[in-house]
mmCIF file of C-alpha atoms and ligand atoms in Angstrom:
data_model
loop_
_atom_site.group_PDB
_atom_site.id
_atom_site.type_symbol
_atom_site.label_atom_id
_atom_site.label_comp_id
_atom_site.label_asym_id
_atom_site.label_seq_id
_atom_site.Cartn_x
_atom_site.Cartn_y
_atom_site.Cartn_z
ATOM 1 C CA MET L 1 14.642 -12.503 -46.030
ATOM 2 C CA GLU L 2 14.934 -13.655 -42.423
ATOM 3 C CA ARG L 3 13.181 -11.347 -39.944
ATOM 4 C CA LEU L 4 14.536 -10.643 -36.482
ATOM 5 C CA ILE L 5 13.141 -9.271 -33.227
ATOM 6 C CA LEU L 6 15.472 -7.582 -30.748
ATOM 7 C CA VAL L 7 14.509 -7.744 -27.067
ATOM 8 C CA LEU L 8 16.032 -5.120 -24.750
ATOM 9 C CA ASN L 9 16.113 -4.975 -20.971
ATOM 10 C CA ALA L 10 17.786 -1.749 -19.854
ATOM 11 C CA GLY L 11 18.937 -1.257 -16.262
ATOM 12 C CA SER L 12 20.765 1.629 -14.611
ATOM 13 C CA SER L 13 24.228 0.402 -15.600
ATOM 14 C CA SER L 14 23.420 -2.461 -17.953
ATOM 15 C CA LEU L 15 21.744 -3.252 -21.251
ATOM 16 C CA LYS L 16 20.722 -6.878 -21.763
ATOM 17 C CA PHE L 17 19.532 -8.086 -25.130
ATOM 18 C CA SER L 18 18.331 -11.150 -27.019
ATOM 19 C CA LEU L 19 17.866 -11.504 -30.748
ATOM 20 C CA PHE L 20 15.151 -13.860 -32.040
ATOM 21 C CA THR L 21 14.451 -15.176 -35.520
ATOM 22 C CA VAL L 22 10.830 -15.107 -36.647
ATOM 23 C CA ARG L 23 9.719 -18.130 -38.610
ATOM 24 C CA THR L 24 6.505 -18.303 -40.618
ATOM 25 C CA ALA L 25 5.256 -20.924 -38.174
ATOM 26 C CA GLY L 26 6.365 -22.163 -34.789
ATOM 27 C CA GLU L 27 8.315 -20.761 -31.864
ATOM 28 C CA MET L 28 11.089 -18.215 -32.267
ATOM 29 C CA ASP L 29 14.708 -19.109 -31.545
ATOM 30 C CA ALA L 30 17.227 -16.891 -29.753
ATOM 31 C CA VAL L 31 20.208 -16.526 -32.104
ATOM 32 C CA ALA L 32 22.188 -14.108 -29.928
ATOM 33 C CA VAL L 33 22.025 -13.299 -26.222
ATOM 34 C CA GLY L 34 24.210 -10.750 -24.514
ATOM 35 C CA GLN L 35 24.681 -7.792 -22.276
ATOM 36 C CA ILE L 36 26.704 -4.692 -21.713
ATOM 37 C CA GLU L 37 27.414 -4.250 -18.018
ATOM 38 C CA GLY L 38 29.304 -1.568 -16.133
ATOM 39 C CA LEU L 39 27.919 1.388 -18.119
ATOM 40 C CA GLY L 40 29.460 4.529 -16.636
ATOM 41 C CA THR L 41 32.271 2.638 -14.894
ATOM 42 C CA ALA L 42 33.912 -0.226 -16.822
ATOM 43 C CA PRO L 43 31.668 -1.173 -19.753
ATOM 44 C CA ARG L 44 31.998 -4.739 -20.956
ATOM 45 C CA LEU L 45 30.098 -6.480 -23.740
ATOM 46 C CA LYS L 46 29.528 -10.234 -23.683
ATOM 47 C CA VAL L 47 27.529 -12.010 -26.394
ATOM 48 C CA LYS L 48 26.776 -15.682 -27.022
ATOM 49 C CA ASP L 49 25.029 -17.352 -29.924
ATOM 50 C CA GLY L 50 21.896 -19.506 -29.622
ATOM 51 C CA ALA L 51 23.994 -22.564 -28.751
ATOM 52 C CA GLY L 52 25.805 -20.724 -25.960
ATOM 53 C CA GLU L 53 29.086 -20.264 -27.888
ATOM 54 C CA ARG L 54 30.893 -16.989 -27.314
ATOM 55 C CA ILE L 55 30.490 -14.415 -30.109
ATOM 56 C CA ALA L 56 32.062 -11.399 -28.391
ATOM 57 C CA ASP L 57 33.735 -10.350 -25.152
ATOM 58 C CA GLU L 58 34.958 -6.757 -25.255
ATOM 59 C CA GLN L 59 35.975 -4.278 -22.602
ATOM 60 C CA TRP L 60 35.962 -0.520 -23.216
ATOM 61 C CA ASP L 61 36.962 2.694 -21.589
ATOM 62 C CA LYS L 62 34.059 4.325 -19.745
ATOM 63 C CA GLY L 63 34.401 7.397 -21.978
ATOM 64 C CA GLU L 64 33.837 5.286 -25.099
ATOM 65 C CA VAL L 65 30.492 3.808 -24.059
ATOM 66 C CA SER L 66 28.916 5.896 -21.324
ATOM 67 C CA GLY L 67 25.159 5.542 -21.809
ATOM 68 C CA HIS L 68 22.413 3.451 -23.332
ATOM 69 C CA ALA L 69 22.547 5.193 -26.729
ATOM 70 C CA GLN L 70 26.226 4.360 -27.233
ATOM 71 C CA ALA L 71 25.734 0.856 -25.835
ATOM 72 C CA LEU L 72 22.940 0.269 -28.293
ATOM 73 C CA GLN L 73 25.054 1.481 -31.210
ATOM 74 C CA ARG L 74 27.778 -1.011 -30.288
ATOM 75 C CA ILE L 75 25.276 -3.843 -30.057
ATOM 76 C CA ALA L 76 23.623 -2.826 -33.341
ATOM 77 C CA GLY L 77 27.015 -2.703 -35.101
ATOM 78 C CA LEU L 78 27.946 -6.170 -33.906
ATOM 79 C CA LEU L 79 24.585 -7.735 -34.755
ATOM 80 C CA ARG L 80 24.419 -6.031 -38.176
ATOM 81 C CA SER L 81 27.743 -7.488 -39.245
ATOM 82 C CA ARG L 82 26.875 -10.944 -37.927
ATOM 83 C CA PHE L 83 23.342 -11.115 -39.299
ATOM 84 C CA GLN L 84 23.840 -9.519 -42.728
ATOM 85 C CA GLY L 85 21.004 -10.496 -45.001
ATOM 86 C CA SER L 86 18.450 -10.461 -42.176
ATOM 87 C CA VAL L 87 16.104 -7.599 -41.392
ATOM 88 C CA LEU L 88 15.251 -6.223 -37.954
ATOM 89 C CA ALA L 89 11.446 -6.131 -37.868
ATOM 90 C CA GLY L 90 10.893 -4.684 -34.402
ATOM 91 C CA VAL L 91 12.192 -4.163 -30.891
ATOM 92 C CA GLY L 92 10.489 -5.357 -27.697
ATOM 93 C CA HIS L 93 11.354 -3.718 -24.388
ATOM 94 C CA ARG L 94 10.954 -4.767 -20.827
ATOM 95 C CA VAL L 95 9.342 -1.764 -19.152
ATOM 96 C CA VAL L 96 8.913 -2.159 -15.442
ATOM 97 C CA HIS L 97 5.798 -0.042 -14.926
ATOM 98 C CA GLY L 98 2.576 0.178 -16.876
ATOM 99 C CA GLY L 99 0.933 2.030 -13.985
ATOM 100 C CA PRO L 100 -2.804 1.600 -13.444
ATOM 101 C CA ASP L 101 -3.440 2.030 -17.203
ATOM 102 C CA TYR L 102 -1.827 -0.823 -19.052
ATOM 103 C CA ALA L 103 -2.942 -4.423 -18.683
ATOM 104 C CA ALA L 104 -1.234 -5.535 -21.913
ATOM 105 C CA PRO L 105 1.841 -4.756 -24.022
ATOM 106 C CA LEU L 106 1.706 -1.659 -26.132
ATOM 107 C CA LEU L 107 2.991 -0.384 -29.466
ATOM 108 C CA VAL L 108 5.134 2.642 -28.575
ATOM 109 C CA THR L 109 3.810 5.984 -29.866
ATOM 110 C CA PRO L 110 4.769 9.535 -28.822
ATOM 111 C CA GLU L 111 1.552 9.686 -26.780
ATOM 112 C CA ALA L 112 2.303 6.360 -25.045
ATOM 113 C CA MET L 113 5.828 7.572 -24.241
ATOM 114 C CA ARG L 114 4.390 10.641 -22.525
ATOM 115 C CA ARG L 115 2.122 8.426 -20.429
ATOM 116 C CA LEU L 116 4.964 6.036 -19.549
ATOM 117 C CA GLU L 117 7.015 9.025 -18.380
ATOM 118 C CA ASP L 118 4.219 9.775 -15.890
ATOM 119 C CA PHE L 119 5.056 6.458 -14.206
ATOM 120 C CA ILE L 120 8.734 7.349 -13.583
ATOM 121 C CA PRO L 121 7.990 8.385 -9.968
ATOM 122 C CA LEU L 122 6.492 4.909 -9.397
ATOM 123 C CA ALA L 123 9.760 3.187 -10.403
ATOM 124 C CA PRO L 124 12.489 5.849 -10.378
ATOM 125 C CA LEU L 125 15.353 3.355 -10.405
ATOM 126 C CA HIS L 126 14.135 1.390 -13.448
ATOM 127 C CA GLN L 127 11.559 3.216 -15.595
ATOM 128 C CA PRO L 128 13.891 6.056 -16.758
ATOM 129 C CA HIS L 129 16.406 3.516 -18.099
ATOM 130 C CA ASN L 130 13.705 1.450 -19.817
ATOM 131 C CA LEU L 131 12.448 4.591 -21.563
ATOM 132 C CA ALA L 132 15.991 5.745 -22.386
ATOM 133 C CA ALA L 133 16.476 2.531 -24.366
ATOM 134 C CA ILE L 134 13.287 3.190 -26.362
ATOM 135 C CA ARG L 135 14.496 6.710 -27.153
ATOM 136 C CA ALA L 136 17.936 5.431 -28.105
ATOM 137 C CA VAL L 137 16.371 3.097 -30.698
ATOM 138 C CA GLN L 138 14.149 5.922 -31.970
ATOM 139 C CA GLU L 139 17.223 8.063 -32.563
ATOM 140 C CA VAL L 140 18.990 5.422 -34.621
ATOM 141 C CA GLN L 141 15.968 4.048 -36.508
ATOM 142 C CA PRO L 142 12.909 6.301 -36.056
ATOM 143 C CA ASP L 143 10.635 4.085 -38.195
ATOM 144 C CA LEU L 144 11.390 0.810 -36.444
ATOM 145 C CA PRO L 145 8.291 -0.337 -34.516
ATOM 146 C CA GLN L 146 8.842 -0.780 -30.778
ATOM 147 C CA VAL L 147 6.739 -2.595 -28.204
ATOM 148 C CA ALA L 148 6.696 -1.966 -24.442
ATOM 149 C CA CYS L 149 6.009 -5.032 -22.276
ATOM 150 C CA PHE L 150 5.226 -4.324 -18.642
ATOM 151 C CA ASP L 151 6.234 -6.212 -15.524
ATOM 152 C CA THR L 152 3.035 -5.031 -13.868
ATOM 153 C CA ALA L 153 0.538 -5.930 -16.632
ATOM 154 C CA PHE L 154 -0.056 -9.596 -15.734
ATOM 155 C CA HIS L 155 -1.289 -8.605 -12.263
ATOM 156 C CA GLN L 156 -3.990 -6.271 -13.544
ATOM 157 C CA THR L 157 -6.427 -9.204 -13.338
ATOM 158 C CA GLN L 158 -6.297 -9.012 -9.541
ATOM 159 C CA GLU L 159 -9.518 -8.042 -7.819
ATOM 160 C CA ARG L 160 -9.829 -4.445 -6.728
ATOM 161 C CA VAL L 161 -9.881 -5.413 -3.073
ATOM 162 C CA ALA L 162 -6.388 -6.900 -3.442
ATOM 163 C CA GLN L 163 -4.946 -3.628 -4.757
ATOM 164 C CA PHE L 164 -5.368 -1.408 -1.704
ATOM 165 C CA TYR L 165 -3.155 -0.260 1.100
ATOM 166 C CA GLY L 166 -4.877 0.953 4.244
ATOM 167 C CA LEU L 167 -4.017 4.579 3.495
ATOM 168 C CA PRO L 168 -6.601 7.307 2.890
ATOM 169 C CA TYR L 169 -8.460 6.522 -0.333
ATOM 170 C CA GLU L 170 -7.007 9.465 -2.259
ATOM 171 C CA TYR L 171 -3.587 7.788 -2.165
ATOM 172 C CA PHE L 172 -5.024 4.871 -4.126
ATOM 173 C CA GLU L 173 -6.346 7.325 -6.715
ATOM 174 C CA ARG L 174 -2.908 8.937 -6.898
ATOM 175 C CA GLY L 175 -1.427 5.574 -7.813
ATOM 176 C CA VAL L 176 -0.255 4.313 -4.412
ATOM 177 C CA ARG L 177 -1.571 0.769 -4.786
ATOM 178 C CA ARG L 178 -0.362 -2.800 -5.091
ATOM 179 C CA TYR L 179 0.833 -3.468 -8.649
ATOM 180 C CA GLY L 180 3.002 -6.592 -8.455
ATOM 181 C CA PHE L 181 6.069 -7.282 -10.633
ATOM 182 C CA HIS L 182 7.855 -10.145 -12.460
ATOM 183 C CA GLY L 183 4.662 -10.310 -14.549
ATOM 184 C CA LEU L 184 6.447 -11.391 -17.741
ATOM 185 C CA SER L 185 7.941 -14.355 -15.914
ATOM 186 C CA TYR L 186 4.568 -15.363 -14.452
ATOM 187 C CA GLU L 187 2.881 -14.955 -17.815
ATOM 188 C CA TYR L 188 5.465 -17.256 -19.383
ATOM 189 C CA ILE L 189 4.920 -19.888 -16.666
ATOM 190 C CA ALA L 190 1.123 -19.601 -16.985
ATOM 191 C CA GLY L 191 1.519 -20.220 -20.723
ATOM 192 C CA ALA L 192 3.817 -23.222 -20.201
ATOM 193 C CA LEU L 193 1.719 -24.991 -17.551
ATOM 194 C CA PRO L 194 -1.019 -26.447 -19.802
ATOM 195 C CA ALA L 195 1.586 -28.448 -21.766
ATOM 196 C CA VAL L 196 3.833 -29.452 -18.833
ATOM 197 C CA ALA L 197 1.250 -29.946 -16.091
ATOM 198 C CA PRO L 198 -2.258 -29.943 -17.587
ATOM 199 C CA ALA L 199 -3.833 -31.297 -14.406
ATOM 200 C CA ILE L 200 -2.957 -28.174 -12.414
ATOM 201 C CA ALA L 201 -2.963 -25.455 -15.106
ATOM 202 C CA GLY L 202 -6.626 -24.654 -14.453
ATOM 203 C CA GLY L 203 -6.257 -24.830 -10.675
ATOM 204 C CA ARG L 204 -4.844 -22.917 -7.703
ATOM 205 C CA VAL L 205 -1.121 -22.440 -8.283
ATOM 206 C CA VAL L 206 1.531 -20.388 -6.493
ATOM 207 C CA VAL L 207 4.592 -19.588 -8.596
ATOM 208 C CA ALA L 208 7.801 -18.701 -6.727
ATOM 209 C CA HIS L 209 10.117 -16.590 -8.903
ATOM 210 C CA LEU L 210 13.300 -16.906 -6.845
ATOM 211 C CA GLY L 211 16.118 -14.967 -8.475
ATOM 212 C CA SER L 212 18.223 -12.059 -7.308
ATOM 213 C CA GLY L 213 14.862 -10.307 -7.194
ATOM 214 C CA ALA L 214 12.244 -12.653 -5.740
ATOM 215 C CA SER L 215 8.472 -12.711 -5.570
ATOM 216 C CA MET L 216 5.537 -15.082 -5.537
ATOM 217 C CA CYS L 217 2.304 -14.987 -7.503
ATOM 218 C CA ALA L 218 -0.993 -16.724 -6.764
ATOM 219 C CA MET L 219 -2.755 -17.823 -9.945
ATOM 220 C CA ARG L 220 -6.211 -19.198 -10.464
ATOM 221 C CA ALA L 221 -6.587 -20.819 -13.890
ATOM 222 C CA GLY L 222 -3.459 -19.027 -15.093
ATOM 223 C CA ARG L 223 -4.529 -15.533 -14.017
ATOM 224 C CA SER L 224 -2.895 -13.521 -11.262
ATOM 225 C CA VAL L 225 -5.031 -13.131 -8.132
ATOM 226 C CA GLY L 226 -2.298 -12.099 -5.701
ATOM 227 C CA SER L 227 1.364 -11.173 -5.531
ATOM 228 C CA SER L 228 3.957 -10.765 -2.795
ATOM 229 C CA MET L 229 5.222 -7.576 -4.435
ATOM 230 C CA GLY L 230 3.150 -4.417 -4.192
ATOM 231 C CA PHE L 231 3.774 -0.744 -4.896
ATOM 232 C CA THR L 232 7.460 -1.323 -5.606
ATOM 233 C CA ALA L 233 9.738 -4.309 -6.104
ATOM 234 C CA LEU L 234 10.883 -3.889 -2.470
ATOM 235 C CA ASP L 235 7.879 -5.720 -1.048
ATOM 236 C CA GLY L 236 7.375 -9.386 -0.167
ATOM 237 C CA LEU L 237 10.183 -11.928 0.032
ATOM 238 C CA LEU L 238 13.755 -11.515 1.215
ATOM 239 C CA MET L 239 15.889 -10.922 -1.909
ATOM 240 C CA GLY L 240 19.554 -10.746 -2.873
ATOM 241 C CA THR L 241 20.023 -7.189 -1.621
ATOM 242 C CA ARG L 242 16.457 -6.093 -0.722
ATOM 243 C CA PRO L 243 14.749 -6.776 2.626
ATOM 244 C CA GLY L 244 11.257 -7.502 1.275
ATOM 245 C CA ASN L 245 8.201 -6.764 3.368
ATOM 246 C CA MET L 246 8.913 -4.788 6.533
ATOM 247 C CA ASP L 247 7.205 -2.522 9.017
ATOM 248 C CA PRO L 248 7.024 0.994 7.478
ATOM 249 C CA GLY L 249 7.791 2.274 10.976
ATOM 250 C CA ILE L 250 11.393 1.201 10.345
ATOM 251 C CA VAL L 251 11.699 3.842 7.621
ATOM 252 C CA LEU L 252 10.394 6.502 10.043
ATOM 253 C CA TYR L 253 12.853 5.289 12.673
ATOM 254 C CA LEU L 254 15.768 5.527 10.248
ATOM 255 C CA LEU L 255 14.703 9.022 9.180
ATOM 256 C CA GLN L 256 13.909 10.427 12.594
ATOM 257 C CA GLN L 257 16.176 8.617 15.034
ATOM 258 C CA GLU L 258 19.167 7.664 12.915
ATOM 259 C CA GLY L 259 19.106 10.835 10.809
ATOM 260 C CA MET L 260 19.400 8.969 7.521
ATOM 261 C CA SER L 261 18.504 10.771 4.308
ATOM 262 C CA ALA L 262 15.973 9.401 1.811
ATOM 263 C CA LYS L 263 18.861 8.585 -0.536
ATOM 264 C CA GLN L 264 20.719 6.660 2.174
ATOM 265 C CA ILE L 265 17.591 4.667 3.009
ATOM 266 C CA GLU L 266 17.040 3.930 -0.668
ATOM 267 C CA ASP L 267 20.589 2.610 -0.893
ATOM 268 C CA LEU L 268 20.083 0.503 2.254
ATOM 269 C CA LEU L 269 16.810 -0.999 1.004
ATOM 270 C CA TYR L 270 17.813 -1.663 -2.616
ATOM 271 C CA LYS L 271 21.503 -2.517 -2.334
ATOM 272 C CA ARG L 272 22.630 -3.426 1.190
ATOM 273 C CA SER L 273 19.875 -5.567 2.690
ATOM 274 C CA GLY L 274 18.455 -9.024 1.941
ATOM 275 C CA LEU L 275 20.752 -12.049 1.746
ATOM 276 C CA LEU L 276 23.764 -9.741 1.490
ATOM 277 C CA GLY L 277 22.863 -7.667 4.521
ATOM 278 C CA LEU L 278 21.862 -10.579 6.757
ATOM 279 C CA SER L 279 24.804 -12.811 5.858
ATOM 280 C CA GLY L 280 27.431 -10.094 5.595
ATOM 281 C CA ILE L 281 28.980 -12.364 2.943
ATOM 282 C CA GLY L 282 27.181 -11.833 -0.335
ATOM 283 C CA ASN L 283 23.949 -12.007 -2.299
ATOM 284 C CA ASP L 284 24.806 -15.091 -4.375
ATOM 285 C CA MET L 285 22.825 -18.054 -3.072
ATOM 286 C CA ARG L 286 25.488 -20.481 -4.353
ATOM 287 C CA VAL L 287 28.110 -18.838 -2.153
ATOM 288 C CA LEU L 288 25.826 -18.863 0.889
ATOM 289 C CA LEU L 289 24.863 -22.520 0.422
ATOM 290 C CA ALA L 290 28.543 -23.486 0.210
ATOM 291 C CA SER L 291 29.470 -21.495 3.315
ATOM 292 C CA GLU L 292 29.888 -22.868 6.853
ATOM 293 C CA ASP L 293 29.372 -19.399 8.290
ATOM 294 C CA ALA L 294 26.550 -19.081 10.865
ATOM 295 C CA ARG L 295 25.259 -15.850 9.310
ATOM 296 C CA ALA L 296 25.109 -17.452 5.858
ATOM 297 C CA ARG L 297 22.941 -20.191 7.392
ATOM 298 C CA LEU L 298 20.788 -17.587 9.119
ATOM 299 C CA ALA L 299 20.250 -15.720 5.836
ATOM 300 C CA ILE L 300 19.187 -18.956 4.076
ATOM 301 C CA GLU L 301 16.886 -19.938 6.956
ATOM 302 C CA HIS L 302 15.229 -16.534 6.906
ATOM 303 C CA PHE L 303 14.916 -16.626 3.093
ATOM 304 C CA VAL L 304 13.059 -19.949 3.316
ATOM 305 C CA TYR L 305 10.987 -18.850 6.308
ATOM 306 C CA ARG L 306 9.739 -15.811 4.411
ATOM 307 C CA ILE L 307 8.809 -17.932 1.382
ATOM 308 C CA GLY L 308 6.814 -20.186 3.715
ATOM 309 C CA ARG L 309 4.954 -17.253 5.261
ATOM 310 C CA GLU L 310 4.116 -15.781 1.873
ATOM 311 C CA LEU L 311 3.035 -19.171 0.566
ATOM 312 C CA GLY L 312 0.576 -19.473 3.458
ATOM 313 C CA ALA L 313 -0.831 -16.013 2.724
ATOM 314 C CA LEU L 314 -1.219 -16.699 -1.011
ATOM 315 C CA ALA L 315 -2.775 -20.126 -0.359
ATOM 316 C CA ALA L 316 -5.308 -18.284 1.809
ATOM 317 C CA VAL L 317 -6.056 -15.890 -1.078
ATOM 318 C CA LEU L 318 -6.573 -18.917 -3.338
ATOM 319 C CA GLY L 319 -8.653 -20.823 -0.752
ATOM 320 C CA GLY L 320 -6.239 -23.767 -0.939
ATOM 321 C CA LEU L 321 -3.329 -24.927 -3.041
ATOM 322 C CA ASP L 322 -3.064 -27.390 -5.930
ATOM 323 C CA ALA L 323 0.559 -26.749 -6.901
ATOM 324 C CA LEU L 324 3.718 -24.824 -6.132
ATOM 325 C CA VAL L 325 6.018 -23.957 -9.056
ATOM 326 C CA PHE L 326 9.664 -22.911 -8.665
ATOM 327 C CA THR L 327 11.374 -20.737 -11.251
ATOM 328 C CA ALA L 328 14.265 -18.228 -11.873
ATOM 329 C CA GLY L 329 17.945 -18.553 -10.851
ATOM 330 C CA ILE L 330 17.513 -20.042 -7.376
ATOM 331 C CA GLY L 331 14.171 -21.758 -8.044
ATOM 332 C CA GLU L 332 15.445 -23.523 -11.171
ATOM 333 C CA ASN L 333 18.907 -24.431 -9.910
ATOM 334 C CA SER L 334 18.907 -25.011 -6.176
ATOM 335 C CA ALA L 335 17.535 -28.420 -5.153
ATOM 336 C CA ARG L 336 18.440 -27.584 -1.541
ATOM 337 C CA ILE L 337 16.294 -24.442 -1.372
ATOM 338 C CA ARG L 338 13.390 -26.238 -3.090
ATOM 339 C CA GLU L 339 13.681 -29.068 -0.575
ATOM 340 C CA LEU L 340 13.666 -26.681 2.417
ATOM 341 C CA VAL L 341 10.655 -24.788 1.023
ATOM 342 C CA CYS L 342 8.715 -28.003 0.301
ATOM 343 C CA GLU L 343 9.464 -29.409 3.769
ATOM 344 C CA GLN L 344 8.067 -26.248 5.289
ATOM 345 C CA ALA L 345 5.003 -26.514 3.026
ATOM 346 C CA ALA L 346 4.192 -30.081 4.111
ATOM 347 C CA TRP L 347 1.097 -28.750 5.938
ATOM 348 C CA LEU L 348 -0.327 -27.761 2.523
ATOM 349 C CA GLY L 349 -0.045 -31.380 1.386
ATOM 350 C CA ILE L 350 3.237 -31.198 -0.580
ATOM 351 C CA GLU L 351 5.356 -34.367 -0.384
ATOM 352 C CA ILE L 352 8.705 -33.837 -2.028
ATOM 353 C CA ASP L 353 10.202 -36.528 -4.277
ATOM 354 C CA ARG L 354 13.885 -36.131 -3.356
ATOM 355 C CA ALA L 355 15.280 -37.976 -6.369
ATOM 356 C CA ALA L 356 13.144 -35.979 -8.826
ATOM 357 C CA ASN L 357 14.098 -32.774 -7.012
ATOM 358 C CA GLU L 358 17.816 -33.547 -7.380
ATOM 359 C CA THR L 359 17.432 -34.062 -11.142
ATOM 360 C CA GLY L 360 15.311 -30.931 -11.579
ATOM 361 C CA GLY L 361 11.812 -32.324 -12.185
ATOM 362 C CA PRO L 362 9.726 -30.939 -13.778
ATOM 363 C CA CYS L 363 7.489 -32.646 -11.170
ATOM 364 C CA ILE L 364 9.321 -32.876 -7.828
ATOM 365 C CA SER L 365 6.544 -34.266 -5.616
ATOM 366 C CA ARG L 366 4.672 -37.547 -5.308
ATOM 367 C CA GLY L 367 1.220 -38.264 -3.965
ATOM 368 C CA GLY L 368 0.122 -35.512 -1.638
ATOM 369 C CA LYS L 369 -2.790 -33.093 -1.957
ATOM 370 C CA ALA L 370 -0.626 -30.505 -3.723
ATOM 371 C CA SER L 371 2.200 -31.024 -6.215
ATOM 372 C CA ALA L 372 5.500 -29.180 -6.679
ATOM 373 C CA TRP L 373 7.226 -28.337 -9.962
ATOM 374 C CA VAL L 374 10.329 -26.760 -11.469
ATOM 375 C CA LEU L 375 9.798 -24.766 -14.660
ATOM 376 C CA PRO L 376 12.441 -22.562 -16.306
ATOM 377 C CA THR L 377 11.145 -19.094 -17.020
ATOM 378 C CA ASN L 378 11.888 -17.089 -20.180
ATOM 379 C CA GLU L 379 10.956 -13.439 -19.912
ATOM 380 C CA GLU L 380 12.846 -12.518 -23.099
ATOM 381 C CA LEU L 381 10.875 -15.017 -25.174
ATOM 382 C CA MET L 382 7.650 -13.672 -23.646
ATOM 383 C CA ILE L 383 8.618 -10.146 -24.780
ATOM 384 C CA ALA L 384 9.525 -11.452 -28.249
ATOM 385 C CA ARG L 385 6.154 -13.226 -28.500
ATOM 386 C CA HIS L 386 4.265 -10.066 -27.537
ATOM 387 C CA THR L 387 6.302 -8.020 -30.021
ATOM 388 C CA ARG L 388 5.647 -10.504 -32.807
ATOM 389 C CA HIS L 389 1.944 -10.563 -31.995
ATOM 390 C CA LEU L 390 1.521 -6.773 -31.832
ATOM 391 C CA LEU L 391 3.479 -6.253 -35.034
ATOM 392 C CA ALA L 392 1.589 -9.112 -36.755
ATOM 393 C CA LEU L 393 4.863 -10.741 -37.870
HETATM 394 P P1 AMP P 1 18.246 -14.586 -11.619
HETATM 395 O O1 AMP P 1 18.035 -13.214 -11.046
HETATM 396 O O2 AMP P 1 16.977 -15.293 -11.954
HETATM 397 O O3 AMP P 1 19.254 -14.613 -12.730
HETATM 398 O O4 AMP P 1 18.903 -15.456 -10.432
HETATM 399 C C1 AMP P 1 20.126 -15.112 -9.867
HETATM 400 C C2 AMP P 1 20.295 -15.878 -8.580
HETATM 401 O O5 AMP P 1 20.268 -17.290 -8.846
HETATM 402 C C3 AMP P 1 21.615 -15.601 -7.861
HETATM 403 O O6 AMP P 1 21.364 -15.262 -6.509
HETATM 404 C C4 AMP P 1 22.350 -16.918 -7.921
HETATM 405 O O7 AMP P 1 23.047 -17.131 -6.747
HETATM 406 C C5 AMP P 1 21.202 -17.905 -8.008
HETATM 407 N N1 AMP P 1 21.638 -19.193 -8.549
HETATM 408 C C6 AMP P 1 22.011 -19.509 -9.803
HETATM 409 N N2 AMP P 1 22.407 -20.813 -9.877
HETATM 410 C C7 AMP P 1 22.255 -21.324 -8.626
HETATM 411 C C8 AMP P 1 22.477 -22.608 -8.029
HETATM 412 N N3 AMP P 1 22.940 -23.634 -8.755
HETATM 413 N N4 AMP P 1 22.212 -22.761 -6.722
HETATM 414 C C9 AMP P 1 21.757 -21.738 -5.980
HETATM 415 N N5 AMP P 1 21.513 -20.510 -6.475
HETATM 416 C C10 AMP P 1 21.756 -20.302 -7.771
#
């Protein structure tokens, strides 16, 4: 009987999922990919098969599907009827925070759940939803094994010195430290490099994960040694709606001089800043690139400028640079942004190959001391691989 692994990525108002088939040998294939968005407002389910053909597109009343448990039941119903004769062998979850404890994925137990709940204050906007999805599966199928895969785990290889903020030491002990995120994406890229670019896989590589959330990771021989993100996913680069790294004095100013509440500042920093806030137009890079508006151009310029600054800092951590790798929505799809970033990184010895960049690489440089690459990431497959491995499937 065919065995399946379900991968879940639960957000505050969405539940994304991918279903993989497990073969006796070889890589797993995604046979269904979908999401429910608008939970609590206007829930809508969209599902495609492995070839990208539409399987379902349904809209419901918000009363019908209000939370993750109901969303999961809808997804389970649809997948059960479509994949009759197959058996669900396990569920892998994206869990944003593994705290200081977890450097690897974990089989979920009641004890592990209690520990993961301790990390809710470290990621209050994401961790509760990730854990809610685990509980929702437990309610429907208590015996089904579940695996938690952490966005922070890949960065646990970083040296201790890289993990501090200059606060009194006790804050570090209380968990206020640099963690880094997008770890599943970086782990996937680190795993893909030896086959695609063997000459650089063992070297000093900076990976730029440029999506609606954006960060960069410095890797030495495929292991994380530095990241632009720190305590939360607000740090580092300019993002779709987040400002990235900024002077903490700004938060004090907003609290003390502008009389903003913590909740209002949270909303400003997570939802109203970044490309959206600077441009005043939107957070979709495609829209900004197509716009003639001066503020759209400013937002793009600042986005690229910040990548360049961070690249310099991470190259310093690495003691030089052998390669720059672009991935995620913007990194994989926007030749223009890659070109602007590479031009700015000419001082590091990157010489862009414009024709290769237009066609998407994978190698988009020629000659030069450092090379540049485009590699599609696949966080869902990474979670499925971990789940398969931990469950010995
Ligand atoms: P992700 O979070 O990885 O799904 O990436 C989402 C981001 O990728 C959005 O900001 C999109 O605007 C951006 N994106 C997707 N396709 C393109 C493209 N062809 N050119 C520029 N940006 C793109």
